[in-house]
Amino acid sequence: MEHKIAIIAFAGEPACFAHALLNGLDMQARGWEVKLI
């Protein structure tokens, strides 16, 4: 099964964006297609 994920960071705080970025990198390392918005 192919995974396509879009992560949307609503909060403007740097820590929230960093958390979304780290989750995206983890998913990308698993071979999933990830976009961070």
PDB file of C-alpha atoms in Angstrom:
ATOM      1  CA  MET A   1       0.000   0.000   0.000  1.00  0.00           C
ATOM      2  CA  GLU A   2       1.298   3.461  -0.897  1.00  0.00           C
ATOM      3  CA  HIS A   3       1.305   6.125   1.816  1.00  0.00           C
ATOM      4  CA  LYS A   4       0.849   9.797   0.917  1.00  0.00           C
ATOM      5  CA  ILE A   5       0.798  12.177   3.869  1.00  0.00           C
ATOM      6  CA  ALA A   6       0.306  15.953   4.125  1.00  0.00           C
ATOM      7  CA  ILE A   7       1.318  17.487   7.458  1.00  0.00           C
ATOM      8  CA  ILE A   8      -0.181  20.916   8.131  1.00  0.00           C
ATOM      9  CA  ALA A   9       1.471  22.966  10.891  1.00  0.00           C
ATOM     10  CA  PHE A  10      -1.231  25.337  12.199  1.00  0.00           C
ATOM     11  CA  ALA A  11       0.584  26.805  15.197  1.00  0.00           C
ATOM     12  CA  GLY A  12       3.207  29.441  14.481  1.00  0.00           C
ATOM     13  CA  GLU A  13       5.490  28.365  17.314  1.00  0.00           C
ATOM     14  CA  PRO A  14       8.931  27.047  16.284  1.00  0.00           C
ATOM     15  CA  ALA A  15       8.591  23.992  18.551  1.00  0.00           C
ATOM     16  CA  CYS A  16       5.333  22.946  16.857  1.00  0.00           C
ATOM     17  CA  PHE A  17       6.874  23.333  13.408  1.00  0.00           C
ATOM     18  CA  ALA A  18       9.958  21.367  14.487  1.00  0.00           C
ATOM     19  CA  HIS A  19       7.738  18.553  15.802  1.00  0.00           C
ATOM     20  CA  ALA A  20       5.857  18.409  12.490  1.00  0.00           C
ATOM     21  CA  LEU A  21       9.170  18.430  10.607  1.00  0.00           C
ATOM     22  CA  LEU A  22      10.599  15.565  12.668  1.00  0.00           C
ATOM     23  CA  ASN A  23       7.446  13.501  12.132  1.00  0.00           C
ATOM     24  CA  GLY A  24       7.686  14.170   8.401  1.00  0.00           C
ATOM     25  CA  LEU A  25      11.324  13.122   8.276  1.00  0.00           C
ATOM     26  CA  ASP A  26      10.501   9.904  10.144  1.00  0.00           C
ATOM     27  CA  MET A  27       7.697   9.074   7.719  1.00  0.00           C
ATOM     28  CA  GLN A  28       9.910   9.895   4.729  1.00  0.00           C
ATOM     29  CA  ALA A  29      12.605   7.556   6.076  1.00  0.00           C
ATOM     30  CA  ARG A  30       9.978   4.777   6.043  1.00  0.00           C
ATOM     31  CA  GLY A  31       9.466   5.386   2.330  1.00  0.00           C
ATOM     32  CA  TRP A  32       6.249   7.385   2.572  1.00  0.00           C
ATOM     33  CA  GLU A  33       5.585  10.429   0.390  1.00  0.00           C
ATOM     34  CA  VAL A  34       5.319  13.396   2.779  1.00  0.00           C
ATOM     35  CA  LYS A  35       4.587  17.093   2.248  1.00  0.00           C
ATOM     36  CA  LEU A  36       4.877  19.674   5.028  1.00  0.00           C
ATOM     37  CA  ILE A  37       2.554  22.651   4.666  1.00  0.00           C
TER      38      ILE A  37
END
